[in-house]
Coordinates of C-alpha atoms in Angstrom, one line a residue:
M1379 CA -21.9 3.2 -65.3
K1380 CA -22.5 -0.6 -65.1
R1381 CA -18.8 -1.2 -64.8
K1382 CA -18.5 1.3 -62.0
Q1383 CA -21.5 -0.2 -60.2
T1384 CA -19.8 -3.6 -60.5
L1385 CA -16.7 -2.2 -58.9
I1386 CA -18.7 -0.8 -56.0
H1387 CA -20.5 -4.1 -55.6
N1388 CA -17.2 -6.0 -55.5
K1389 CA -15.9 -3.7 -52.8
V1390 CA -19.0 -4.2 -50.7
E1391 CA -18.6 -8.0 -51.0
I1392 CA -15.3 -7.7 -49.3
V1393 CA -17.0 -6.8 -46.0
E1394 CA -19.9 -9.2 -46.3
D1395 CA -18.7 -11.2 -43.3
R1396 CA -18.6 -8.2 -41.0
D1397 CA -21.3 -7.0 -38.6
D1398 CA -20.8 -3.5 -40.1
A1399 CA -23.4 -2.3 -42.5
V1400 CA -21.9 -1.2 -45.8
W1401 CA -23.7 0.1 -48.9
A1402 CA -23.3 2.3 -52.0
M1403 CA -25.6 4.5 -53.9
D1404 CA -25.5 6.8 -57.0
L1405 CA -26.1 10.5 -57.3
N1406 CA -29.9 9.9 -57.4
Y1407 CA -29.8 8.1 -54.0
R1408 CA -30.4 4.8 -55.8
L1409 CA -29.0 1.8 -53.9
T1410 CA -26.2 0.1 -56.1
A1411 CA -24.6 -2.4 -53.7
F1412 CA -24.9 -3.6 -50.1
N1413 CA -23.8 -6.3 -47.7
P1414 CA -26.1 -8.6 -45.6
S1415 CA -25.7 -6.4 -42.5
F1416 CA -27.3 -3.6 -44.4
K1417 CA -30.3 -5.8 -45.2
I1418 CA -30.7 -6.7 -41.5
R1419 CA -30.4 -3.2 -40.4
L1420 CA -32.9 -2.0 -43.0
K1421 CA -35.4 -4.7 -41.9
G1422 CA -34.9 -3.6 -38.3
E1423 CA -36.0 -0.1 -39.3
G1424 CA -39.2 -1.4 -40.7
W1425 CA -38.4 -1.9 -44.4
D1426 CA -39.3 -5.2 -46.0
K1427 CA -36.2 -5.8 -48.1
A1428 CA -33.2 -4.2 -49.8
D1429 CA -33.2 -4.0 -53.6
R1430 CA -30.8 -2.5 -56.0
G1431 CA -32.2 0.6 -57.5
M1432 CA -34.4 1.5 -54.6
D1433 CA -34.6 5.1 -53.5
L1434 CA -32.8 5.7 -50.2
R1435 CA -34.0 9.2 -49.5
A1436 CA -37.2 8.1 -47.8
I1437 CA -35.3 5.7 -45.7
Y1438 CA -32.7 8.4 -44.7
R1439 CA -35.5 10.8 -43.7
S1440 CA -37.8 8.3 -41.8
G1441 CA -35.6 6.2 -39.4
S1442 CA -33.6 7.4 -36.5
F1443 CA -30.7 5.0 -37.4
F1444 CA -30.1 6.5 -40.9
K1445 CA -30.5 10.1 -39.7
P1446 CA -27.0 11.3 -40.5
C1447 CA -26.9 9.7 -44.0
E1448 CA -28.5 12.4 -46.1
Q1449 CA -26.2 15.2 -44.9
G1450 CA -23.1 12.9 -45.1
C1451 CA -23.9 11.9 -48.7
E1452 CA -24.4 15.5 -49.8
R1453 CA -20.9 16.3 -48.6
A1454 CA -19.5 13.3 -50.3
F1455 CA -21.1 14.5 -53.6
D1456 CA -19.1 17.7 -53.1
R1457 CA -15.9 15.5 -52.8
F1458 CA -15.6 15.7 -49.0
A1459 CA -14.9 12.3 -47.2
T1460 CA -16.5 12.7 -43.8
T1461 CA -17.1 10.7 -40.7
S1462 CA -19.8 11.4 -38.1
R1463 CA -21.0 9.8 -34.9
H1464 CA -24.6 9.1 -34.2
T1465 CA -25.9 8.5 -30.7
F1466 CA -29.4 7.1 -30.3
E1467 CA -31.4 4.7 -28.1
Q1468 CA -31.7 1.0 -29.1
N1469 CA -33.6 -1.5 -27.0
G1470 CA -33.6 0.8 -24.0
E1471 CA -29.8 1.4 -24.2
V1472 CA -27.8 4.3 -25.5
V1473 CA -25.6 3.2 -28.4
V1474 CA -23.0 5.1 -30.6
H1475 CA -22.5 4.3 -34.3
E1476 CA -20.0 5.8 -36.6
F1477 CA -20.8 6.5 -40.3
S1478 CA -18.1 7.1 -42.9
F1479 CA -19.1 8.7 -46.2
Q1480 CA -16.6 8.2 -49.1
P1481 CA -17.2 9.9 -52.5
F1482 CA -17.0 7.4 -55.4
M1483 CA -15.4 8.7 -58.6
N1484 CA -15.0 7.4 -62.2
S1485 CA -11.8 7.3 -64.1
S1486 CA -12.1 10.9 -65.1
G1487 CA -12.4 12.0 -61.5
K1488 CA -16.1 12.8 -61.7
V1489 CA -18.1 11.9 -58.5
I1490 CA -20.7 9.3 -59.4
G1491 CA -21.9 8.1 -56.1
C1492 CA -21.2 7.6 -52.4
C1493 CA -20.1 4.5 -50.3
I1494 CA -21.3 4.4 -46.7
W1495 CA -19.7 2.4 -43.9
Q1496 CA -21.5 2.1 -40.6
K1497 CA -20.1 0.4 -37.5
D1498 CA -21.1 0.1 -33.9
I1499 CA -18.5 1.8 -31.7
T1500 CA -20.5 1.8 -28.4
Q1501 CA -18.0 -0.6 -26.8
E1502 CA -15.0 1.5 -28.0
V1503 CA -16.6 4.7 -26.6
D1504 CA -17.4 3.0 -23.4
N1505 CA -13.8 1.7 -23.1
N1506 CA -12.4 5.2 -23.8
H1507 CA -14.8 6.7 -21.2
R1508 CA -13.6 4.1 -18.7
L1509 CA -10.0 4.7 -19.5
L1510 CA -10.5 8.5 -19.1
E1511 CA -12.3 7.9 -15.9
S1512 CA -9.4 5.6 -14.6
E1513 CA -6.9 8.2 -15.6
R1514 CA -8.9 10.9 -13.8
K1515 CA -9.1 8.8 -10.6
Y1516 CA -5.4 7.9 -10.9
R1517 CA -4.5 11.6 -11.1
E1518 CA -6.7 12.4 -8.1
A1519 CA -5.1 9.5 -6.1
Q1520 CA -1.6 10.9 -6.9
E1521 CA -2.7 14.3 -5.8
V1522 CA -4.2 13.0 -2.5
A1523 CA -1.3 10.7 -1.7
N1524 CA 1.2 13.3 -3.1
V1525 CA 2.9 10.6 -5.1
G1526 CA 3.9 10.6 -8.8
H1527 CA 5.2 8.0 -11.2
W1528 CA 8.2 8.0 -13.5
G1529 CA 9.9 6.0 -16.2
W1530 CA 13.6 6.2 -17.2
D1531 CA 14.8 5.1 -20.7
M1532 CA 18.4 4.3 -19.8
K1533 CA 19.6 4.2 -23.5
E1534 CA 18.3 7.6 -24.3
D1535 CA 18.6 8.9 -20.7
K1536 CA 15.1 10.4 -20.8
I1537 CA 12.8 10.3 -17.8
V1538 CA 9.1 10.7 -18.2
W1539 CA 7.3 12.3 -15.1
S1540 CA 3.6 12.3 -14.2
N1541 CA 2.1 15.8 -13.6
Q1542 CA 2.2 15.2 -9.8
L1543 CA 5.9 14.6 -10.0
F1544 CA 6.5 18.0 -11.5
R1545 CA 4.5 19.5 -8.7
I1546 CA 6.5 17.6 -6.0
F1547 CA 9.8 18.8 -7.5
E1548 CA 8.3 22.2 -8.4
Q1549 CA 9.5 22.1 -12.0
D1550 CA 7.9 23.5 -15.1
P1551 CA 6.9 20.6 -17.5
G1552 CA 7.6 22.9 -20.5
K1553 CA 11.1 23.9 -19.4
F1554 CA 12.6 21.1 -17.3
K1555 CA 14.1 18.2 -19.3
A1556 CA 14.2 15.2 -16.9
T1557 CA 17.4 13.2 -17.2
F1558 CA 19.4 11.2 -14.6
G1559 CA 21.9 14.0 -14.3
A1560 CA 19.3 16.7 -14.0
L1561 CA 17.5 14.7 -11.3
S1562 CA 20.7 14.2 -9.4
E1563 CA 21.3 18.0 -9.3
I1564 CA 18.0 18.5 -7.5
I1565 CA 18.9 15.9 -4.8
H1566 CA 20.5 17.3 -1.6
P1567 CA 24.4 17.2 -2.0
D1568 CA 24.7 15.1 1.2
D1569 CA 22.2 12.5 -0.1
R1570 CA 23.3 12.5 -3.8
Q1571 CA 25.8 9.7 -3.7
A1572 CA 23.7 7.5 -1.6
F1573 CA 20.9 7.9 -4.1
I1574 CA 23.2 7.1 -7.1
D1575 CA 24.6 4.1 -5.3
D1576 CA 21.1 2.8 -4.5
V1577 CA 20.1 3.1 -8.2
Q1578 CA 23.3 1.3 -9.3
T1579 CA 22.8 -1.5 -6.8
S1580 CA 19.2 -1.9 -7.9
I1581 CA 20.2 -2.2 -11.5
E1582 CA 23.3 -4.4 -11.0
E1583 CA 21.6 -6.8 -8.6
N1584 CA 18.0 -6.6 -9.9
K1585 CA 16.8 -5.3 -6.6
M1586 CA 14.1 -2.9 -5.7
H1587 CA 15.2 0.7 -5.7
D1588 CA 14.0 2.0 -2.3
I1589 CA 15.4 5.1 -0.6
T1590 CA 14.2 8.2 1.2
H1591 CA 16.3 11.3 0.6
R1592 CA 16.2 15.1 0.5
I1593 CA 15.7 17.4 -2.5
V1594 CA 16.4 21.1 -2.7
L1595 CA 13.8 23.2 -4.6
G1596 CA 14.6 26.3 -6.6
N1597 CA 13.8 28.6 -3.6
G1598 CA 16.1 26.6 -1.3
E1599 CA 13.3 24.7 0.4
I1600 CA 14.2 21.2 1.5
R1601 CA 11.8 18.3 1.0
Y1602 CA 12.0 14.6 1.7
V1603 CA 10.9 12.1 -0.9
H1604 CA 10.6 8.3 -0.9
Q1605 CA 11.7 6.7 -4.2
K1606 CA 10.8 3.2 -5.2
G1607 CA 11.4 1.6 -8.5
R1608 CA 12.6 -1.5 -10.5
A1609 CA 14.9 -2.0 -13.5
Y1610 CA 13.8 -4.0 -16.6
Y1611 CA 16.2 -5.8 -19.0
D1612 CA 16.3 -6.7 -22.7
E1613 CA 16.6 -10.3 -24.1
H1614 CA 20.4 -10.2 -23.5
G1615 CA 20.0 -9.2 -19.8
K1616 CA 21.1 -5.6 -20.3
P1617 CA 19.2 -2.9 -18.4
K1618 CA 17.0 -0.9 -20.7
Y1619 CA 14.3 0.8 -18.6
M1620 CA 13.4 1.7 -15.0
S1621 CA 10.1 2.8 -13.6
G1622 CA 8.8 3.6 -10.2
T1623 CA 7.1 6.1 -7.9
T1624 CA 8.2 9.2 -5.9
Q1625 CA 6.2 10.3 -2.8
D1626 CA 6.6 13.5 -0.9
V1627 CA 7.1 12.3 2.7
T1628 CA 8.3 15.6 4.2
K1629 CA 5.5 15.9 6.8
E1630 CA 6.0 12.3 7.9
V1631 CA 9.8 12.6 8.2
L1632 CA 9.6 15.9 10.1
S1633 CA 6.9 14.5 12.4
N1634 CA 9.1 11.5 13.1
H1635 CA 12.1 13.7 13.8
Q1636 CA 9.9 15.7 16.2
I1637 CA 8.8 12.5 18.0
V1638 CA 12.4 11.3 18.3
E1639 CA 13.4 14.7 19.7
Q1640 CA 10.5 14.7 22.2
N1641 CA 11.2 11.1 23.3
Q1642 CA 14.9 12.1 23.8
E1643 CA 13.9 15.1 25.8
L1644 CA 11.5 13.0 27.9
Q1645 CA 14.1 10.4 28.5
N1646 CA 16.6 13.0 29.6
F1647 CA 13.9 14.6 31.9
V1648 CA 13.2 11.2 33.5
R1649 CA 17.0 10.6 34.0
I1650 CA 17.4 14.0 35.6
I1651 CA 14.4 13.6 37.9
S1652 CA 15.4 10.1 38.9
H1653 CA 19.0 11.2 39.5
N1654 CA 17.8 14.2 41.7
L1655 CA 15.4 11.9 43.6
R1656 CA 17.9 9.2 44.2
G1657 CA 19.7 11.1 47.0
P1658 CA 16.6 12.0 49.0
I1659 CA 15.2 8.5 48.6
S1660 CA 18.4 6.9 49.8
N1661 CA 18.4 9.2 52.9
L1662 CA 14.8 8.4 53.7
L1663 CA 15.4 4.7 53.4
M1664 CA 18.5 5.1 55.6
L1665 CA 16.6 7.0 58.3
S1666 CA 14.0 4.2 58.4
K1667 CA 16.8 1.7 59.1
I1668 CA 18.3 3.6 62.0
Y1669 CA 14.9 4.7 63.5
E1670 CA 14.4 3.2 67.0
W1671 CA 11.2 1.2 66.7
G1672 CA 8.8 0.5 69.6
K1673 CA 9.1 3.7 71.6
D1674 CA 6.1 5.5 70.2
E1675 CA 3.3 3.6 68.4
V1676 CA 2.1 6.7 66.5
N1677 CA 5.6 7.5 65.2
D1678 CA 6.2 3.9 64.3
D1679 CA 3.1 3.9 62.2
I1680 CA 4.1 7.2 60.5
V1681 CA 7.6 6.0 59.8
K1682 CA 6.3 2.7 58.4
K1683 CA 4.1 4.5 55.9
I1684 CA 7.0 6.8 54.9
E1685 CA 9.2 3.7 54.4
H1686 CA 6.6 1.9 52.2
T1687 CA 6.0 5.0 50.1
T1688 CA 9.7 5.6 49.7
E1689 CA 10.3 2.0 48.7
A1690 CA 7.5 2.2 46.1
L1691 CA 9.0 5.4 44.7
D1692 CA 12.4 3.8 44.6
Q1693 CA 11.0 0.8 42.7
T1694 CA 9.2 3.1 40.3
I1695 CA 12.4 4.9 39.5
K1696 CA 14.2 1.6 38.9
D1697 CA 11.4 0.4 36.6
L1698 CA 11.7 3.7 34.6
H1699 CA 15.5 3.2 34.3
L1700 CA 15.0 -0.4 33.1
S1701 CA 12.3 0.7 30.6
L1702 CA 14.6 3.4 29.2
S1703 CA 17.5 1.0 28.9
L1704 CA 15.4 -1.5 27.0
K1705 CA 14.1 1.1 24.6
S1706 CA 17.6 2.3 23.8
A1707 CA 19.0 -1.2 23.1
D1708 CA 22.1 -1.5 20.9
K1709 CA 20.8 -3.4 17.9
K1710 CA 24.3 -3.9 16.6
K1711 CA 24.7 -6.5 19.4
F1712 CA 21.6 -8.5 18.4
R1713 CA 22.4 -12.1 17.3
A1714 CA 20.7 -15.3 16.4
V1715 CA 19.0 -16.7 19.6
C1716 CA 18.3 -20.5 19.9
L1717 CA 14.9 -21.0 21.5
K1718 CA 15.9 -24.4 22.9
D1719 CA 18.7 -22.6 24.9
V1720 CA 16.1 -20.0 26.0
M1721 CA 13.9 -22.7 27.3
K1722 CA 16.7 -24.2 29.3
D1723 CA 17.3 -20.9 31.0
V1724 CA 13.6 -20.4 31.6
N1725 CA 13.0 -23.9 33.0
G1726 CA 15.8 -23.3 35.5
L1727 CA 14.2 -20.1 36.7
L1728 CA 10.7 -21.5 36.9
T1729 CA 11.2 -25.1 38.0
E1730 CA 9.9 -24.5 41.5
E1731 CA 6.9 -22.5 40.3
V1732 CA 6.0 -25.0 37.6
M1733 CA 6.3 -28.1 39.9
K1734 CA 4.3 -26.4 42.6
Q1735 CA 1.4 -25.6 40.2
K1736 CA 1.7 -28.9 38.4
A1737 CA 1.9 -26.9 35.1
S1738 CA 2.9 -28.4 31.7
I1739 CA 4.9 -26.6 29.1
R1740 CA 4.8 -27.9 25.6
T1741 CA 7.0 -26.6 22.8
D1742 CA 7.0 -27.0 19.1
F1743 CA 10.0 -25.3 17.4
S1744 CA 9.9 -27.6 14.3
Q1745 CA 9.4 -24.8 11.8
T1746 CA 12.1 -22.6 13.3
D1747 CA 14.0 -22.7 16.6
T1748 CA 15.9 -19.4 16.1
V1749 CA 15.0 -15.7 16.4
F1750 CA 17.1 -12.6 15.9
G1751 CA 17.6 -10.3 18.9
A1752 CA 19.1 -10.2 22.4
K1753 CA 19.0 -13.5 24.3
S1754 CA 18.3 -11.8 27.6
Y1755 CA 15.2 -10.1 26.0
V1756 CA 13.9 -13.4 24.6
V1757 CA 14.5 -15.2 28.0
N1758 CA 12.6 -12.5 29.8
I1759 CA 9.7 -12.6 27.3
F1760 CA 9.4 -16.4 27.7
Y1761 CA 9.7 -16.1 31.5
N1762 CA 7.0 -13.5 31.9
L1763 CA 4.5 -15.0 29.5
I1764 CA 4.9 -18.5 31.0
L1765 CA 4.8 -17.2 34.6
N1766 CA 1.7 -15.2 33.6
A1767 CA 0.0 -18.3 32.3
V1768 CA 0.9 -20.2 35.5
H1769 CA -0.4 -17.5 37.8
Y1770 CA -3.7 -17.1 35.9
A1771 CA -4.6 -20.8 35.8
K1772 CA -8.1 -22.0 36.7
D1773 CA -8.6 -23.1 40.2
G1774 CA -7.9 -26.8 40.5
V1775 CA -6.9 -27.1 36.8
P1776 CA -3.1 -27.4 36.1
A1777 CA -1.9 -24.8 33.6
I1778 CA -1.1 -26.2 30.1
I1779 CA 1.1 -23.8 28.1
N1780 CA 1.8 -24.5 24.4
I1781 CA 4.6 -22.6 22.7
S1782 CA 5.0 -22.9 18.9
T1783 CA 6.8 -21.1 16.1
Y1784 CA 5.8 -20.3 12.6
Q1785 CA 8.0 -18.8 9.9
T1786 CA 7.4 -16.8 6.7
K1787 CA 9.8 -15.2 4.3
E1788 CA 9.5 -11.9 6.2
T1789 CA 8.6 -12.9 9.8
V1790 CA 9.0 -15.3 12.7
I1791 CA 5.9 -15.8 14.8
L1792 CA 5.8 -17.1 18.3
K1793 CA 2.5 -18.2 19.9
F1794 CA 2.0 -18.7 23.6
T1795 CA -1.4 -20.4 24.3
D1796 CA -2.8 -21.4 27.7
N1797 CA -5.9 -22.9 29.2
G1798 CA -6.2 -20.3 32.0
I1799 CA -9.1 -18.1 33.2
G1800 CA -8.9 -15.8 30.1
M1801 CA -10.2 -12.3 29.8
E1802 CA -13.0 -10.3 28.3
L1803 CA -11.0 -8.1 26.0
T1804 CA -11.9 -4.9 24.4
P1805 CA -9.5 -2.8 22.3
E1806 CA -9.0 -0.5 25.3
K1807 CA -8.4 -3.4 27.7
E1808 CA -5.9 -4.9 25.3
R1809 CA -3.9 -1.7 25.3
K1810 CA -4.2 -1.4 29.0
I1811 CA -2.6 -4.8 29.9
F1812 CA 0.6 -3.8 28.0
D1813 CA 0.8 -0.4 29.8
M1814 CA 3.3 0.2 32.6
Y1815 CA 1.5 -1.1 35.7
G1816 CA -1.5 -1.9 33.5
R1817 CA -3.9 -4.3 35.3
L1818 CA -7.5 -5.0 34.4
S1819 CA -8.5 -5.5 38.0
G1820 CA -7.2 -5.6 41.5
A1821 CA -8.3 -9.1 42.1
T1822 CA -4.9 -10.6 41.2
E1823 CA -1.4 -10.2 42.6
G1824 CA 1.4 -8.4 40.8
K1825 CA 1.9 -4.8 39.8
G1826 CA 1.3 -5.3 36.1
F1827 CA 4.9 -4.6 35.0
G1828 CA 5.7 -7.9 33.3
L1829 CA 3.6 -7.6 30.2
Y1830 CA 4.9 -4.0 29.8
L1831 CA 8.4 -5.3 29.8
V1832 CA 7.5 -8.0 27.3
K1833 CA 6.0 -5.5 24.9
T1834 CA 8.9 -3.1 25.4
Q1835 CA 11.5 -5.9 24.6
V1836 CA 9.5 -7.2 21.7
E1837 CA 9.3 -3.7 20.2
A1838 CA 13.0 -3.1 20.9
M1839 CA 13.6 -6.1 18.6
D1840 CA 11.4 -4.5 15.9
G1841 CA 8.5 -6.8 16.6
K1842 CA 4.9 -6.6 17.8
I1843 CA 2.8 -8.5 20.4
E1844 CA -1.0 -9.2 20.2
V1845 CA -3.3 -11.0 22.5
E1846 CA -6.6 -13.0 22.0
S1847 CA -8.5 -14.2 25.0
E1848 CA -11.8 -15.7 26.0
K1849 CA -13.0 -15.8 29.5
G1850 CA -13.1 -19.3 30.9
V1851 CA -11.2 -20.7 27.9
G1852 CA -7.7 -19.2 27.9
S1853 CA -5.4 -16.7 26.2
T1854 CA -3.0 -16.6 23.2
F1855 CA -0.1 -14.1 23.0
T1856 CA 1.3 -13.8 19.5
I1857 CA 4.7 -12.2 18.9
T1858 CA 5.8 -11.3 15.4
L1859 CA 9.5 -10.6 14.8
P1860 CA 11.3 -9.8 11.6
N1861 CA 13.0 -12.8 10.0
K1862 CA 16.6 -11.7 9.8
I1863 CA 18.2 -15.1 10.0
Q1864 CA 20.0 -15.8 6.7

């Protein structure tokens, strides 16, 4: 018995440097070995000290910490090694401890005692809870966004799908074996080769896999999905794995198609109406030219009003045609446009106006002097924004217009800043000044078509325009264009 107790004692010594409490006892619940952490724990439960040979039954039955021990030891005496978790309150916090009960046997296989190992697993349990909570939120986010994730083992040709991905493709997780070939079969035949080519390009050139294509479900329904992913390589540079996401974008694509069709119908409607009106308008203008003025004052007044109305209608139709032509620009004809050349053209157009108003135009194209688009569009943008700044200068204060460029990897930014009268802008007013014939008041000249043309031409070049303004200080128009200059 003494030899066996020595063995137990030696095993306990192995874990003396741990925070876990470890101790051993015989069949009579007499303490045979323990580590320093057990002594500390025992003292924390109100016992003076730990001594070999002390009876542990009173300790097991009195303190909340040792509550699982008696039952666990009894099962160990019956040759069952067990583990139990014990949750209790400590210093105002809920903690979780794990107790392991291991039967101890002599050389003949007879149980002679029990070894107990206690460890605090509160942090581990909390981490597991947080992990489970994160996974739950991630699943919910996938369901809300209708997006799933995937991973493709290229060597084994096995694709792992998230649950949401099975829902998007309407496949049974227990039956469908996801491989590249099986996935390709689901893709619409007309989109299949484009998908395969995009994956191959992504792998060969280490680029982002990014494509929207159609899939055909088992019932024949067609859906649109947006695939994004990236390939990963081994130490030799060979592709081994690819992972990414797939989102169901059917509603968005169909909505865009509907918008495009509606816009096309609207444009056709405008063209038809303007064509049908062109003849009557021309006839009215012609009649006003051959009318004999001065014979009847009342008739003169009536004809004059008809002439003004007809001219306004004629100009509106011309503006609509111009707007439609800008929106349907042929982007294949877009080229690199030198801003210094643009300024030469604009200076020629505005020389008289600038000199008359004593305005100053300062340019800083040091970061970039090139944008991608149509030169005529860029000239018109510069022309209208500069002319706008000159017209809205403060009384008696010459206009100062600063034009500068900034460049990022993705965009080119143009800023037009002036020292004019400025505006009190609300989100509604900001939208209004870019509308066709949008004017904030009738106190200024002009019909409010210039900024609409600027916005239309900026958007035709895949850009956007924003304005900041303060009354009495001035305005800043910021144009952001894609950086397509290689």
